[in-house]
Amino acid sequence: PENVGILALEPYFPSTYLEQSELEAHNGVSAGKYTIGLGQAQMSLCTDNEDPTSMGLTVLTSLLKKYDIKGSEIGRLEIGTETLTDKSKSLKTSLLRALGNPNVEGATNLNACYGGTAAFLNCVNYCANPCNKGKKAICVIVDIAAYARGAARPTSGSGAVAVLVGEDSWLKFGGVKASWTEDVWDFYKADHEVEYPQVDGKVSQECYFRSLRGCYEGFRKEYEARTSKLFAYSSPAYWVFHAPYNKLVRKSFSRLQYYDDPAAPWCAGLDIEGRDYDKLAQKRVEKDFNKKMGKGLEVSRRIGNTYAASVFMGLCGVVEGEDLKADKELAVFSYGSGSIATMYNLVVRETDGDRFTLVKCRERMKLKERLETRVKVGAEELDLALDCREIMHSNPKGYSPLYPTASLWEGTYFLQGIDDKFRRSYSVK
Ligand code: ACO
């Protein structure tokens, strides 16, 4: 199998959103804390009528329909999520009804925001294996990021991406990768009574930075060994980072120049963990940051953290919003608390066939159009919606969603109810 990689991308996020500036006022924090301090503009609002299964069905059905993909073409369906509605039954089994093909490998991958990358790498390996020649794979990556009231709640969000993987792709897996793993307790969901994580925000930032450095240094070494070309932060045409909130990505990107050359005169005497370093480093690479993040980061600024789906949502933004010429390289950094992180590269190429092309993908995603046609709700809705989800989560038996489905887009699956045996049923709008 040759040129295995991405054949199509389909994003989904809820049709309602709120403004972070209004959330600042609602929460009584100083103006600018979320919009400048965290760098977030808006947030997707997920009520109690959507869950990971409904979002997964929505995005998978949409992908299959847009590209006229038959279930029989798919040999593997992998899921990446940390939003579990069941401790045993994998989300993959609930999405099979959209595929209509029982002869399909794969299951759900779980590790905080990393599950999507694990799912994607599994799909790439599946398609690269000669035993599976001719079959394609799909990964569906979906998460609802919901935090308890407090400092983390403005970094909530939700969304899903379905990725079709196969041969003769227009965005092939470049083959250079490096991982960094640690046994840490920065973010985890040990309390099964609530949907929210246990999170130490500061520790999670430190873990993210350490993983970035570990991955980056490993990736650079691997890249140089394989290609005999030098690699620096400015080498890829675009970067896609896991984006819990914009400011963290901005800070992280500015650290890459330091990892390239920690002895450079401009940073002599500066503590990389300090404010002076941050200010100077961000200023030095501001132009590169805007250029190399492209339109990718804009998506998460407007929908919030989508956990496992975050890097794929960023990728959708780059594909739709940037001019991706053949041979351009993208570097992706995926981080999942706990922690597992991987950095890998993707390369743009012209395809031989015309069924799955970059142009078709760009035209069919309708990412910007959908962002623009969302319905704005008041900031108070965030607490109300999460209160409903709390009730559903703590007592799911016999639950019927309280939120109306009027604002959902046509074709969106929604949770009809949960019966007295905890089984969930869905309808489509
Ligand atoms: N105007 C402008 N900036 C402001 C204002 C204001 N009015 N008020 C505060 N700020 C700035 C602060 O100076 C700070 O800037 P800095 O980062 O440059 O120092 C920034 O806003 C954040 O404020 P803090 O008080 O440091 O942090 P806060 O208590 O708001 O918490 C945090 C932020 C830790 C990100 C929290 O939202 C959280 O825990 N989120 C979830 C964890 C997370 O996302 N971790 C990331 C990796 S793991 C993952 O993906 C889940």
XYZ file of C-alpha atoms and ligand atoms in Angstrom:
480
model
C 0.000 0.000 0.000
C 1.331 3.432 -0.957
C 0.820 6.982 0.225
C -1.437 6.042 3.121
C -2.966 9.013 4.872
C -6.031 11.216 4.991
C -8.646 10.894 2.232
C -11.380 12.998 3.826
C -12.139 14.995 6.974
C -15.574 15.818 8.336
C -15.961 18.084 11.402
C -19.005 18.613 13.618
C -19.721 20.897 16.584
C -23.003 21.920 18.240
C -25.137 24.571 16.578
C -25.196 26.864 19.637
C -22.347 28.904 21.113
C -21.632 31.611 23.633
C -19.265 34.567 23.683
C -16.339 34.352 26.111
C -16.571 38.116 26.760
C -20.130 37.609 28.015
C -18.972 34.666 30.107
C -16.398 36.951 31.780
C -19.186 39.334 32.794
C -21.488 36.481 33.845
C -18.777 34.903 36.016
C -17.758 38.266 37.489
C -14.095 37.981 36.462
C -12.081 40.905 35.092
C -12.712 41.825 31.450
C -10.113 40.140 29.237
C -9.458 37.158 31.519
C -10.857 34.586 29.094
C -10.573 36.515 25.813
C -7.001 37.780 26.315
C -5.745 35.754 29.292
C -6.790 32.426 27.749
C -7.107 33.779 24.198
C -10.549 32.239 23.653
C -13.295 33.992 21.646
C -16.331 31.694 21.882
C -17.397 28.248 23.073
C -19.647 25.543 21.612
C -22.482 24.691 23.941
C -23.361 21.045 24.397
C -26.669 20.540 26.217
C -28.153 17.267 27.483
C -29.573 16.251 24.098
C -26.183 15.391 22.599
C -23.662 12.829 23.810
C -20.574 11.184 22.269
C -22.712 8.588 20.492
C -25.049 11.130 18.921
C -22.145 13.343 17.833
C -20.284 10.308 16.503
C -23.348 9.197 14.511
C -23.821 12.722 13.166
C -20.261 13.109 11.937
C -19.861 9.547 10.629
C -23.177 9.599 8.736
C -22.261 12.934 7.230
C -18.834 11.685 6.076
C -20.316 8.544 4.476
C -23.024 10.539 2.714
C -20.836 13.365 1.419
C -18.366 10.968 -0.185
C -20.791 8.140 -1.032
C -18.743 5.643 0.987
C -20.179 2.129 1.317
C -19.782 0.275 4.603
C -18.217 -2.624 2.686
C -15.245 -0.390 1.746
C -14.326 0.010 5.411
C -12.269 -2.621 7.233
C -11.574 -0.737 10.427
C -13.503 1.717 12.576
C -11.517 3.266 15.414
C -12.845 5.702 17.988
C -10.966 8.271 20.045
C -12.845 9.663 23.027
C -12.609 10.266 26.747
C -16.315 11.021 27.103
C -17.509 7.628 28.221
C -21.156 6.713 28.656
C -20.271 3.104 29.395
C -17.367 1.412 31.124
C -17.516 -1.672 28.898
C -19.452 -1.234 25.670
C -17.273 0.695 23.266
C -18.622 3.649 21.304
C -17.498 1.813 18.166
C -20.336 -0.690 18.591
C -22.893 2.114 18.813
C -21.673 3.662 15.552
C -21.885 0.423 13.562
C -25.477 1.137 12.585
C -24.233 4.027 10.425
C -21.679 1.781 8.730
C -23.925 -1.205 8.053
C -20.965 -3.592 7.907
C -20.362 -6.069 10.753
C -16.988 -7.223 9.347
C -15.002 -4.350 10.764
C -12.071 -4.250 13.204
C -11.295 -1.571 15.761
C -12.579 -0.342 19.130
C -12.478 2.740 21.324
C -9.120 4.276 22.297
C -8.929 6.035 25.639
C -6.326 8.323 27.126
C -7.596 11.846 27.815
C -7.023 14.012 24.727
C -4.741 11.421 23.098
C -7.367 8.810 22.102
C -7.897 10.410 18.692
C -4.241 10.175 17.797
C -4.103 6.545 18.954
C -7.156 5.849 16.752
C -5.621 7.655 13.779
C -2.270 5.846 14.058
C -4.133 2.518 14.263
C -5.984 3.402 11.059
C -2.761 4.372 9.282
C -1.085 1.117 10.354
C -4.136 -0.883 9.260
C -4.142 0.660 5.787
C -0.355 0.331 5.436
C -0.546 -3.406 6.148
C -0.544 -5.381 2.851
C -2.976 -7.924 4.383
C -5.685 -5.252 4.310
C -4.942 -3.947 0.845
C -7.870 -2.181 -0.738
C -9.741 -1.566 2.525
C -10.113 1.883 4.036
C -10.372 2.844 7.698
C -12.306 5.525 9.550
C -11.570 7.094 12.893
C -14.295 8.999 14.657
C -12.971 11.325 17.316
C -15.437 12.975 19.639
C -15.405 14.668 23.015
C -17.438 16.861 25.303
C -15.087 18.943 27.442
C -17.091 19.896 30.521
C -15.496 21.322 33.659
C -16.918 21.982 37.117
C -17.633 25.621 38.037
C -14.377 27.536 38.525
C -11.232 28.516 36.644
C -11.330 25.585 34.205
C -14.963 25.963 33.064
C -14.162 28.626 30.408
C -11.910 26.026 28.743
C -14.884 23.718 28.086
C -16.045 22.904 24.531
C -17.274 20.043 22.351
C -17.010 18.616 18.866
C -16.206 15.647 16.661
C -14.197 14.847 13.544
C -14.443 11.802 11.280
C -11.278 10.964 9.337
C -11.210 8.630 6.338
C -7.825 6.936 5.951
C -6.556 5.007 2.951
C -4.103 4.770 0.060
C -3.403 7.477 -2.530
C -4.181 10.176 0.016
C -3.772 13.916 -0.537
C -2.378 14.275 2.985
C -0.118 11.329 3.531
C 1.312 10.216 6.824
C 4.926 11.398 6.623
C 6.371 8.579 8.742
C 8.410 10.748 11.111
C 7.125 10.533 14.661
C 8.225 10.792 18.267
C 6.323 10.186 21.490
C 6.706 11.246 25.121
C 4.911 9.412 27.901
C 4.834 9.916 31.674
C 2.880 8.568 34.645
C 1.379 11.822 35.985
C -1.888 12.910 37.611
C -2.518 16.249 35.899
C -6.042 15.472 34.674
C -8.091 12.314 35.200
C -11.653 11.130 35.698
C -11.609 8.830 38.706
C -14.899 10.046 40.192
C -17.530 8.230 38.145
C -20.387 10.114 39.801
C -19.529 13.223 37.789
C -18.687 13.985 34.186
C -15.967 16.443 35.216
C -12.260 15.661 35.475
C -10.039 16.073 38.499
C -7.688 18.688 37.104
C -4.645 20.530 38.325
C -4.461 23.267 35.695
C -0.925 24.401 36.487
C 0.465 20.865 36.587
C -1.298 20.047 33.300
C 0.418 23.022 31.654
C 3.822 21.870 32.934
C 3.159 18.318 31.688
C 2.099 19.705 28.292
C 5.349 21.717 28.013
C 7.528 18.754 29.059
C 5.791 16.516 26.537
C 6.212 19.134 23.845
C 9.932 19.306 24.463
C 10.318 15.518 24.637
C 8.382 15.021 21.408
C 10.006 17.929 19.608
C 13.578 16.862 20.350
C 12.820 13.257 19.409
C 10.975 14.316 16.274
C 13.752 16.641 15.118
C 16.370 13.910 15.580
C 14.230 11.380 13.717
C 13.431 13.838 10.925
C 17.088 14.723 10.383
C 18.162 11.060 10.449
C 15.535 10.034 7.905
C 15.730 12.948 5.496
C 19.311 14.252 5.959
C 17.710 17.722 6.134
C 17.985 20.026 9.130
C 14.766 20.604 11.045
C 13.867 23.753 12.970
C 10.559 25.118 14.270
C 10.226 27.093 11.054
C 10.584 24.029 8.792
C 6.964 22.818 8.468
C 4.594 24.969 6.437
C 1.976 24.510 9.185
C 1.855 23.378 12.786
C -1.187 21.844 14.435
C -1.135 21.678 18.244
C -3.543 20.162 20.709
C -5.380 23.320 21.755
C -6.948 23.374 25.237
C -6.975 27.173 24.865
C -5.230 29.565 22.533
C -2.756 31.094 25.003
C -1.198 27.720 25.850
C -0.531 27.033 22.178
C 0.970 30.494 21.691
C 3.311 29.956 24.644
C 4.175 26.446 23.486
C 4.967 27.518 19.941
C 7.307 30.228 21.244
C 9.266 27.580 23.145
C 10.225 25.699 19.973
C 12.825 28.350 19.057
C 14.413 27.786 22.479
C 14.459 23.991 21.989
C 16.178 24.609 18.637
C 18.974 26.551 20.325
C 18.853 26.932 24.125
C 22.233 28.725 24.044
C 21.095 31.484 21.655
C 22.135 34.976 22.854
C 18.575 36.363 22.807
C 17.500 34.108 25.701
C 20.714 34.213 27.727
C 19.899 34.550 31.414
C 16.141 34.159 30.920
C 14.187 31.495 32.778
C 12.076 29.658 30.211
C 9.342 29.268 32.857
C 9.281 33.003 33.589
C 7.144 35.888 32.292
C 10.093 37.782 30.748
C 10.952 34.789 28.608
C 7.318 34.345 27.591
C 6.893 37.956 26.540
C 10.100 38.158 24.529
C 9.787 34.683 22.975
C 6.207 35.264 21.855
C 7.097 38.609 20.312
C 10.039 37.147 18.383
C 7.903 34.490 16.672
C 4.584 36.302 16.406
C 4.627 36.476 12.595
C 5.616 32.828 12.282
C 2.958 31.878 14.816
C 0.201 33.512 12.783
C 1.498 32.087 9.520
C 2.258 28.548 10.632
C -0.806 28.001 12.792
C -2.870 29.427 9.938
C -6.618 29.059 10.246
C -6.238 25.910 12.363
C -6.176 27.552 15.745
C -9.068 29.848 14.892
C -11.466 26.885 15.076
C -10.611 26.021 18.677
C -10.720 29.718 19.610
C -14.367 29.616 18.566
C -15.504 26.222 19.820
C -13.209 25.603 22.783
C -11.359 22.485 23.789
C -12.574 19.356 22.032
C -10.094 17.107 23.865
C -9.276 14.112 21.610
C -10.746 15.856 18.567
C -8.722 19.034 19.095
C -5.796 18.332 16.752
C -8.133 17.007 14.058
C -10.338 20.077 14.356
C -7.173 22.180 13.913
C -6.272 20.121 10.871
C -9.733 20.766 9.391
C -9.143 24.510 9.878
C -5.781 24.376 8.078
C -7.157 22.272 5.207
C -10.158 24.508 4.636
C -8.484 27.854 5.246
C -4.954 27.538 3.850
C -3.433 27.121 0.423
C -1.909 23.646 0.726
C 0.374 23.093 -2.248
C 1.866 19.674 -3.043
C 4.897 18.704 -0.919
C 4.060 21.139 1.866
C 4.650 19.580 5.253
C 2.527 19.798 8.383
C 3.698 18.877 11.871
C 1.141 17.788 14.458
C 1.565 17.763 18.249
C -0.992 15.747 20.180
C -1.058 15.712 24.001
C -3.275 13.677 26.311
C -3.022 14.054 30.073
C -1.824 11.233 32.202
C 0.216 11.453 29.872
C 0.823 10.359 26.280
C 1.960 12.690 23.508
C 3.063 12.204 19.906
C 4.437 14.527 17.256
C 4.196 13.408 13.622
C 4.288 14.837 10.136
C 1.873 14.883 7.212
C 2.768 15.713 3.621
C 0.470 17.234 0.983
C 0.444 15.396 -2.342
C -1.426 15.308 -5.612
C -3.571 12.199 -5.897
C -3.884 9.857 -8.857
C -7.631 9.385 -8.443
C -10.300 12.063 -8.215
C -12.733 10.564 -5.700
C -11.010 11.922 -2.611
C -9.139 15.152 -3.207
C -7.990 18.137 -1.194
C -10.311 20.405 -3.173
C -13.348 18.212 -2.517
C -12.535 17.989 1.176
C -12.050 21.753 1.436
C -15.361 22.435 -0.302
C -17.410 19.872 1.588
C -16.361 20.563 5.179
C -18.269 23.872 5.365
C -16.406 24.617 8.570
C -16.413 28.399 8.326
C -19.978 28.451 7.030
C -21.162 26.328 9.941
C -19.277 28.448 12.471
C -21.049 31.501 11.070
C -24.530 29.957 11.125
C -24.460 28.881 14.775
C -27.028 30.362 17.130
C -25.676 32.538 19.935
C -27.003 31.920 23.434
C -26.460 33.858 26.666
C -23.480 33.006 28.872
C -25.834 31.825 31.643
C -26.753 28.873 29.387
C -23.389 27.247 30.049
C -24.121 26.648 33.730
C -27.725 25.652 32.964
C -26.692 23.149 30.279
C -23.968 21.669 32.457
C -26.417 21.438 35.383
C -28.683 19.337 33.143
C -25.759 17.161 32.089
C -24.871 16.725 35.787
C -28.360 15.379 36.524
C -28.177 13.072 33.501
C -24.728 11.840 34.483
C -25.453 11.228 38.164
C -28.811 9.552 37.544
C -29.026 8.314 33.945
C -31.682 5.631 34.532
C -34.883 6.694 32.757
C -33.498 10.133 31.829
C -35.214 12.215 29.134
C -33.278 15.254 27.881
C -34.708 18.569 29.039
C -33.312 20.781 26.277
C -35.378 21.232 23.099
C -33.903 20.068 19.807
C -35.166 23.083 17.817
C -31.751 24.661 17.279
C -30.007 21.472 16.056
C -28.988 21.432 12.409
C -30.802 19.090 10.002
C -29.166 15.663 10.024
C -27.987 15.943 13.638
C -28.497 12.885 15.814
C -29.742 13.538 19.342
C -30.321 11.553 22.478
C -33.942 10.473 22.705
C -33.647 9.033 26.172
C -32.063 6.486 28.485
C -34.235 3.561 29.568
C -34.426 1.855 32.951
C -31.703 -0.569 31.854
C -29.378 2.366 31.016
C -29.733 1.753 27.255
C -29.641 4.883 25.118
C -31.792 5.581 22.066
C -31.296 8.220 19.390
C -33.263 10.092 16.746
C -32.133 12.257 13.884
C -33.377 15.766 13.154
N -6.875 40.453 31.073
C -5.888 39.792 30.408
N -5.268 38.708 30.904
C -5.670 38.237 32.116
C -6.686 38.886 32.856
C -7.290 40.038 32.282
N -8.282 40.676 32.890
N -6.847 38.205 34.008
C -5.975 37.181 33.996
N -5.261 37.191 32.853
C -4.239 36.253 32.407
C -3.240 35.851 33.469
O -2.250 36.841 33.605
C -2.710 34.561 32.879
O -1.793 34.890 31.860
P -0.427 34.089 31.672
O -0.817 32.676 31.310
O 0.257 34.774 30.553
O 0.287 34.136 32.964
C -3.938 33.962 32.199
O -4.901 35.024 32.111
C -4.570 32.781 32.930
O -4.879 33.199 34.237
P -4.440 32.344 35.515
O -4.971 33.085 36.711
O -2.996 32.024 35.457
O -5.168 30.964 35.362
P -6.669 30.582 35.637
O -6.922 30.458 37.084
O -7.590 31.430 34.851
O -6.715 29.090 35.032
C -6.241 27.331 33.498
C -6.326 28.829 33.700
C -5.195 26.730 34.460
C -5.852 27.055 32.079
C -7.645 26.713 33.802
O -8.568 27.245 32.905
C -7.665 25.204 33.695
O -7.358 24.504 34.662
N -8.059 24.630 32.514
C -8.144 23.186 32.315
C -6.787 22.524 32.194
C -6.132 22.690 30.842
O -6.723 23.150 29.893
N -4.856 22.231 30.740
C -4.120 22.277 29.484
C -3.468 21.001 29.045
S -4.358 19.533 29.422
C -5.875 19.506 28.599
O -5.997 19.626 27.416
C -7.081 19.377 29.412
